[in-house]
Coordinates of C-alpha atoms in Angstrom, one line a residue:
X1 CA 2.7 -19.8 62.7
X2 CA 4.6 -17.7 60.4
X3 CA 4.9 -13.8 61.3
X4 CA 3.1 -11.4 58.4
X5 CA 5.4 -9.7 56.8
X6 CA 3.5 -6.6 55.1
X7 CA 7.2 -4.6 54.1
X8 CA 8.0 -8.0 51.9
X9 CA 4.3 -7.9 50.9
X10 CA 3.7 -4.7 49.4
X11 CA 6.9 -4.9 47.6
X12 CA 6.0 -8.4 46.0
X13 CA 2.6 -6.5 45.6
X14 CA 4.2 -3.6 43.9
X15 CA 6.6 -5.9 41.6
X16 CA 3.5 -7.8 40.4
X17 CA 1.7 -4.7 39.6
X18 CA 5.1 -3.4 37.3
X19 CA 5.4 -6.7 35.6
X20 CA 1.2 -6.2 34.7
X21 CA 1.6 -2.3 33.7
X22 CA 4.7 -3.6 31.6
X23 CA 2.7 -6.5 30.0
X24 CA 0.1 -4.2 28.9
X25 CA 1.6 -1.5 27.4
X26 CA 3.0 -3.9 24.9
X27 CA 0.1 -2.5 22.5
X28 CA -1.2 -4.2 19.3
X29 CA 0.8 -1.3 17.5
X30 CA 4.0 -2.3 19.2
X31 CA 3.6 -5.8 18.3
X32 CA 3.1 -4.6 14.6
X33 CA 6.3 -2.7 14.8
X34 CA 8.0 -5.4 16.3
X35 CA 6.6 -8.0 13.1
X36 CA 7.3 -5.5 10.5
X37 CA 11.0 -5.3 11.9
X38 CA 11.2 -9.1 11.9
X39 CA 9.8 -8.8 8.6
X40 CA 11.5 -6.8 6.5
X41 CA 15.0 -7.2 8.2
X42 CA 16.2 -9.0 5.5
X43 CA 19.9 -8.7 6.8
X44 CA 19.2 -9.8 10.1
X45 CA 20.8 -6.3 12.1
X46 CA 18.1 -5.2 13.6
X47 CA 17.4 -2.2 11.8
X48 CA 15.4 -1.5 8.5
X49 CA 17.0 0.9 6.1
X50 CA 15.3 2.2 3.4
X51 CA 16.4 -0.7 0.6
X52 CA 14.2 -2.7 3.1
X53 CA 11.5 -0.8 3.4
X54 CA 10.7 0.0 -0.2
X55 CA 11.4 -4.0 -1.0
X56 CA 8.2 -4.4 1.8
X57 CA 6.3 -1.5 0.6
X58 CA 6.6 -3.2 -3.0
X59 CA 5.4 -6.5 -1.6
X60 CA 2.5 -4.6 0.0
X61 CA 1.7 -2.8 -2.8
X62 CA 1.5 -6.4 -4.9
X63 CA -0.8 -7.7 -2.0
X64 CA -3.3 -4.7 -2.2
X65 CA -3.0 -4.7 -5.9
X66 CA -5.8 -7.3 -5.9
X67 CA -7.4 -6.4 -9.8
X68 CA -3.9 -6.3 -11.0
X69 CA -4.2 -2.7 -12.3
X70 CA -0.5 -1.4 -11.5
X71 CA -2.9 1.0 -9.0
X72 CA -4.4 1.5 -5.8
X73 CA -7.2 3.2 -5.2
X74 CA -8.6 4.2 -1.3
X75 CA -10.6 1.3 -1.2
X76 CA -7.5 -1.0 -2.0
X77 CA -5.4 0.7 0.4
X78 CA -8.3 -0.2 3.5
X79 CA -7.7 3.0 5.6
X80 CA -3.6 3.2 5.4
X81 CA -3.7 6.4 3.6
X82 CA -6.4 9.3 4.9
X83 CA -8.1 11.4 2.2
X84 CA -5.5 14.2 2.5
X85 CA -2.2 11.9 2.7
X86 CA -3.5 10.2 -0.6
X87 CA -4.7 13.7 -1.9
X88 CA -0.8 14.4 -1.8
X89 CA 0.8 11.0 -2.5
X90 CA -1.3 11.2 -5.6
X91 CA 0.7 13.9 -8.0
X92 CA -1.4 13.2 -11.2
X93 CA -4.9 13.5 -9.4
X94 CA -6.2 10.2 -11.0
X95 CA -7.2 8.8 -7.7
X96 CA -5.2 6.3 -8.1
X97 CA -1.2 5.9 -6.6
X98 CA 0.9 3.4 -9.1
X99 CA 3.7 1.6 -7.1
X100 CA 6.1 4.3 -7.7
X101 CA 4.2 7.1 -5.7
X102 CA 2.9 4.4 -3.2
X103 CA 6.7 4.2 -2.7
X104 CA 7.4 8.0 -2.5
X105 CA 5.0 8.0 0.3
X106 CA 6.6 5.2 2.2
X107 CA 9.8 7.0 1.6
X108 CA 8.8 9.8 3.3
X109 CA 7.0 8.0 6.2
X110 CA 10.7 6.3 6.9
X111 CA 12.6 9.8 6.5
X112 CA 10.0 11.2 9.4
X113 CA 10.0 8.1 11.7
X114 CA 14.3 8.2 11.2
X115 CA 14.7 11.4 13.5
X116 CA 18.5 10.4 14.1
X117 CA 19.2 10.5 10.2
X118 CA 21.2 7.3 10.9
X119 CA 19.7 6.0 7.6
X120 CA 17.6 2.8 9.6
X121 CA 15.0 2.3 11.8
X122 CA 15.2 0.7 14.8
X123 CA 12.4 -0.7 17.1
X124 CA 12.0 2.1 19.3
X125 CA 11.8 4.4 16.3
X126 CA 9.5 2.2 14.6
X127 CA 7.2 2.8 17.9
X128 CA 7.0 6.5 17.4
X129 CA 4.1 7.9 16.1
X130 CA 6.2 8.3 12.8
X131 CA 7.1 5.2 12.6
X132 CA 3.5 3.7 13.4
X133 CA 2.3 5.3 10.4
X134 CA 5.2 3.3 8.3
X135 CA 4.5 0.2 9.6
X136 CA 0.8 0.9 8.7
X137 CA 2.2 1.3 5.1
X138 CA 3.4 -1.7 5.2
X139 CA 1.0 -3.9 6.8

């Protein structure tokens, strides 16, 4: 009969509950950081600069662009833009953002998310909360 050891079972107890905690704080957002990165990484470092970015936040824009207007409205963007962030993205007041200001705004979405003003963005600082809202931009 084997002797119960309960030091080597709490451990193994505790370990499994770690690897569980870790598995689920990988959050959908994470995950969406992690795809954008994979993404838009076009030169395969690890990073997205900002030639990256506004490349994927063209893209997006195309995507969204669905009556072929040159515009987006709200309803085109589907929720990436509150009111008051498209109130300021939106210069003209035509309530509509043309790929240049859609770009503007992604611009300054990566210049908040890239608090180490290393000029990229990296996967933990796509994670932030500054960064979440860039990779919302360019889902």
């Amino acid at each position: 009969m084997h002797k119960f050891n309960s030091a080597a079972f709490t451990a193994l107890g505790l370990g499994a509950a770690f690897a569980i905690s870790l598995a689920i704080s990988a959050t959908p957002a994470d995950a969406s950081a992690a795809s954008k990165l994979k993404t838009y990484d076009t030169n395969k470092d690890g990073t997205l600069d900002l030639k990256e970015v506004t490349a994927g936040a063209g893209s997006t824009f195309d995507r969204l662009n669905k009556d072929k207007d040159h515009t987006l409205d709200m309803q085109e963007l589907h929720g990436r833009l509150s009111k008051k962030e498209f109130a300021a993205g939106d210069p003209d007041k035509d309530k509509t953002l043309t790929k240049a200001e859609y770009i503007v705004i992604v611009t300054r979405a990566f210049n908040a998310a890239n608090k180490d003003k290393d000029g990229t963005l990296d996967l933990k600082e796509l994670k932030t909360k500054d960064g979440l809202i860039l990779v919302r931009l360019l889902k």
